[in-house]
Amino acid sequence: QVQLVESGGGLVQAGDSLRLSCAASGLTFSMYGMGWFRQAPGKEREFVSAITWNGGVSDYADSVKGRFTISRDNDKNMVYLQMNSLKPEDTAVYYCAAARLRRTVVTMTASRDYGNWGQGTQVTVSL
């Protein structure tokens, strides 16, 4: 079965950086776009970033644009989210997800477009 395992979360101060990693197994990784979503307590899950199957196109939520960078390594079945200049409002559980449809040429920003999800990793940004 498909497994996605996030790592790299933790407790940091505002202005610090973290890099999240997502290790994928059970699917042909290079065929699928990947995305990062986050959910804070009492809030809806929201789109953070996405990348197409070959890394050709990336997309970001306005709230993280210019601070976060998504990347992938298809040889290692890994996707990453580099988070710089972290703010307290970035505090959330971050989830890695694999797209339902193979080899799309556009990124997808809706949760319904993703069929497999990791368990999440906690990111907490203090003042």
GROMACS .gro file of C-alpha atoms in nm:
model
  127
    1GLN     CA    1   0.000   0.000   0.000
    2VAL     CA    2   0.099   0.362  -0.041
    3GLN     CA    3   0.283   0.516   0.251
    4LEU     CA    4   0.385   0.877   0.297
    5VAL     CA    5   0.592   0.964   0.603
    6GLU     CA    6   0.668   1.324   0.698
    7SER     CA    7   0.959   1.432   0.913
    8GLY     CA    8   1.147   1.746   1.009
    9GLY     CA    9   0.891   1.931   1.217
   10GLY     CA   10   0.970   2.083   1.552
   11LEU     CA   11   0.960   2.386   1.778
   12VAL     CA   12   1.135   2.697   1.649
   13GLN     CA   13   1.130   3.071   1.703
   14ALA     CA   14   0.991   3.329   1.465
   15GLY     CA   15   1.238   3.395   1.186
   16ASP     CA   16   1.392   3.048   1.200
   17SER     CA   17   1.391   2.787   0.925
   18LEU     CA   18   1.287   2.424   0.896
   19ARG     CA   19   1.298   2.170   0.617
   20LEU     CA   20   1.022   1.913   0.605
   21SER     CA   21   1.075   1.583   0.426
   22CYS     CA   22   0.826   1.331   0.291
   23ALA     CA   23   0.933   0.977   0.207
   24ALA     CA   24   0.705   0.789  -0.033
   25SER     CA   25   0.666   0.418  -0.095
   26GLY     CA   26   0.412   0.189  -0.259
   27LEU     CA   27   0.364   0.402  -0.570
   28THR     CA   28   0.558   0.499  -0.880
   29PHE     CA   29   0.664   0.827  -0.726
   30SER     CA   30   0.783   0.998  -1.042
   31MET     CA   31   0.435   0.970  -1.200
   32TYR     CA   32   0.254   1.184  -0.945
   33GLY     CA   33   0.237   1.545  -0.844
   34MET     CA   34   0.290   1.608  -0.474
   35GLY     CA   35   0.153   1.864  -0.235
   36TRP     CA   36   0.191   2.002   0.115
   37PHE     CA   37  -0.110   2.103   0.324
   38ARG     CA   38  -0.140   2.221   0.682
   39GLN     CA   39  -0.404   2.234   0.951
   40ALA     CA   40  -0.403   2.439   1.268
   41PRO     CA   41  -0.631   2.360   1.565
   42GLY     CA   42  -0.984   2.483   1.500
   43LYS     CA   43  -0.910   2.570   1.138
   44GLU     CA   44  -0.971   2.404   0.803
   45ARG     CA   45  -0.696   2.220   0.624
   46GLU     CA   46  -0.534   2.458   0.378
   47PHE     CA   47  -0.314   2.432   0.074
   48VAL     CA   48   0.050   2.526   0.120
   49SER     CA   49   0.245   2.418  -0.188
   50ALA     CA   50   0.245   2.173  -0.478
   51ILE     CA   51   0.484   2.046  -0.741
   52THR     CA   52   0.421   1.857  -1.065
   53TRP     CA   53   0.546   1.505  -1.133
   54ASN     CA   54   0.870   1.618  -1.297
   55GLY     CA   55   0.923   1.924  -1.081
   56GLY     CA   56   0.854   2.152  -1.375
   57VAL     CA   57   0.585   2.365  -1.210
   58SER     CA   58   0.550   2.472  -0.849
   59ASP     CA   59   0.274   2.663  -0.675
   60TYR     CA   60   0.237   2.830  -0.336
   61ALA     CA   61  -0.032   2.976  -0.118
   62ASP     CA   62  -0.010   3.354  -0.097
   63SER     CA   63   0.060   3.329   0.275
   64VAL     CA   64   0.387   3.141   0.219
   65LYS     CA   65   0.499   3.271  -0.120
   66GLY     CA   66   0.855   3.399  -0.106
   67ARG     CA   67   0.927   3.215   0.218
   68PHE     CA   68   0.869   2.847   0.137
   69THR     CA   69   1.020   2.635  -0.141
   70ILE     CA   70   0.897   2.294  -0.253
   71SER     CA   71   1.127   2.047  -0.427
   72ARG     CA   72   1.144   1.679  -0.508
   73ASP     CA   73   1.400   1.409  -0.576
   74ASN     CA   74   1.244   1.136  -0.787
   75ASP     CA   75   1.552   0.914  -0.758
   76LYS     CA   76   1.504   0.907  -0.381
   77ASN     CA   77   1.122   0.913  -0.374
   78MET     CA   78   1.135   1.228  -0.161
   79VAL     CA   79   0.959   1.562  -0.156
   80TYR     CA   80   1.071   1.855   0.058
   81LEU     CA   81   0.938   2.181   0.191
   82GLN     CA   82   1.199   2.438   0.286
   83MET     CA   83   1.040   2.689   0.522
   84ASN     CA   84   1.223   3.015   0.589
   85SER     CA   85   1.131   3.323   0.791
   86LEU     CA   86   0.878   3.125   0.990
   87LYS     CA   87   0.595   3.309   1.160
   88PRO     CA   88   0.371   3.207   1.451
   89GLU     CA   89   0.081   3.180   1.207
   90ASP     CA   90   0.271   2.898   1.032
   91THR     CA   91   0.208   2.679   1.337
   92ALA     CA   92   0.017   2.371   1.222
   93VAL     CA   93   0.039   2.004   1.145
   94TYR     CA   94   0.189   1.972   0.798
   95TYR     CA   95   0.078   1.691   0.568
   96CYS     CA   96   0.237   1.549   0.257
   97ALA     CA   97   0.000   1.420  -0.012
   98ALA     CA   98   0.018   1.242  -0.348
   99ALA     CA   99  -0.208   1.343  -0.635
  100ARG     CA  100  -0.478   1.111  -0.766
  101LEU     CA  101  -0.403   1.174  -1.133
  102ARG     CA  102  -0.070   1.091  -1.295
  103ARG     CA  103   0.159   1.332  -1.476
  104THR     CA  104  -0.055   1.642  -1.479
  105VAL     CA  105   0.102   1.953  -1.629
  106VAL     CA  106  -0.057   2.182  -1.372
  107THR     CA  107  -0.040   2.183  -0.995
  108MET     CA  108  -0.347   2.105  -0.786
  109THR     CA  109  -0.448   2.303  -0.479
  110ALA     CA  110  -0.761   2.122  -0.354
  111SER     CA  111  -0.756   1.843  -0.097
  112ARG     CA  112  -0.995   1.641  -0.315
  113ASP     CA  113  -0.725   1.621  -0.584
  114TYR     CA  114  -0.502   1.414  -0.356
  115GLY     CA  115  -0.563   1.050  -0.277
  116ASN     CA  116  -0.290   0.953  -0.032
  117TRP     CA  117  -0.184   1.140   0.279
  118GLY     CA  118   0.085   1.110   0.541
  119GLN     CA  119   0.022   1.125   0.914
  120GLY     CA  120   0.159   1.475   0.948
  121THR     CA  121   0.443   1.646   1.132
  122GLN     CA  122   0.396   1.923   1.388
  123VAL     CA  123   0.551   2.264   1.326
  124THR     CA  124   0.532   2.512   1.613
  125VAL     CA  125   0.667   2.866   1.578
  126SER     CA  126   0.697   3.068   1.895
  127LEU     CA  127   0.737   3.442   1.939
   0.00000   0.00000   0.00000
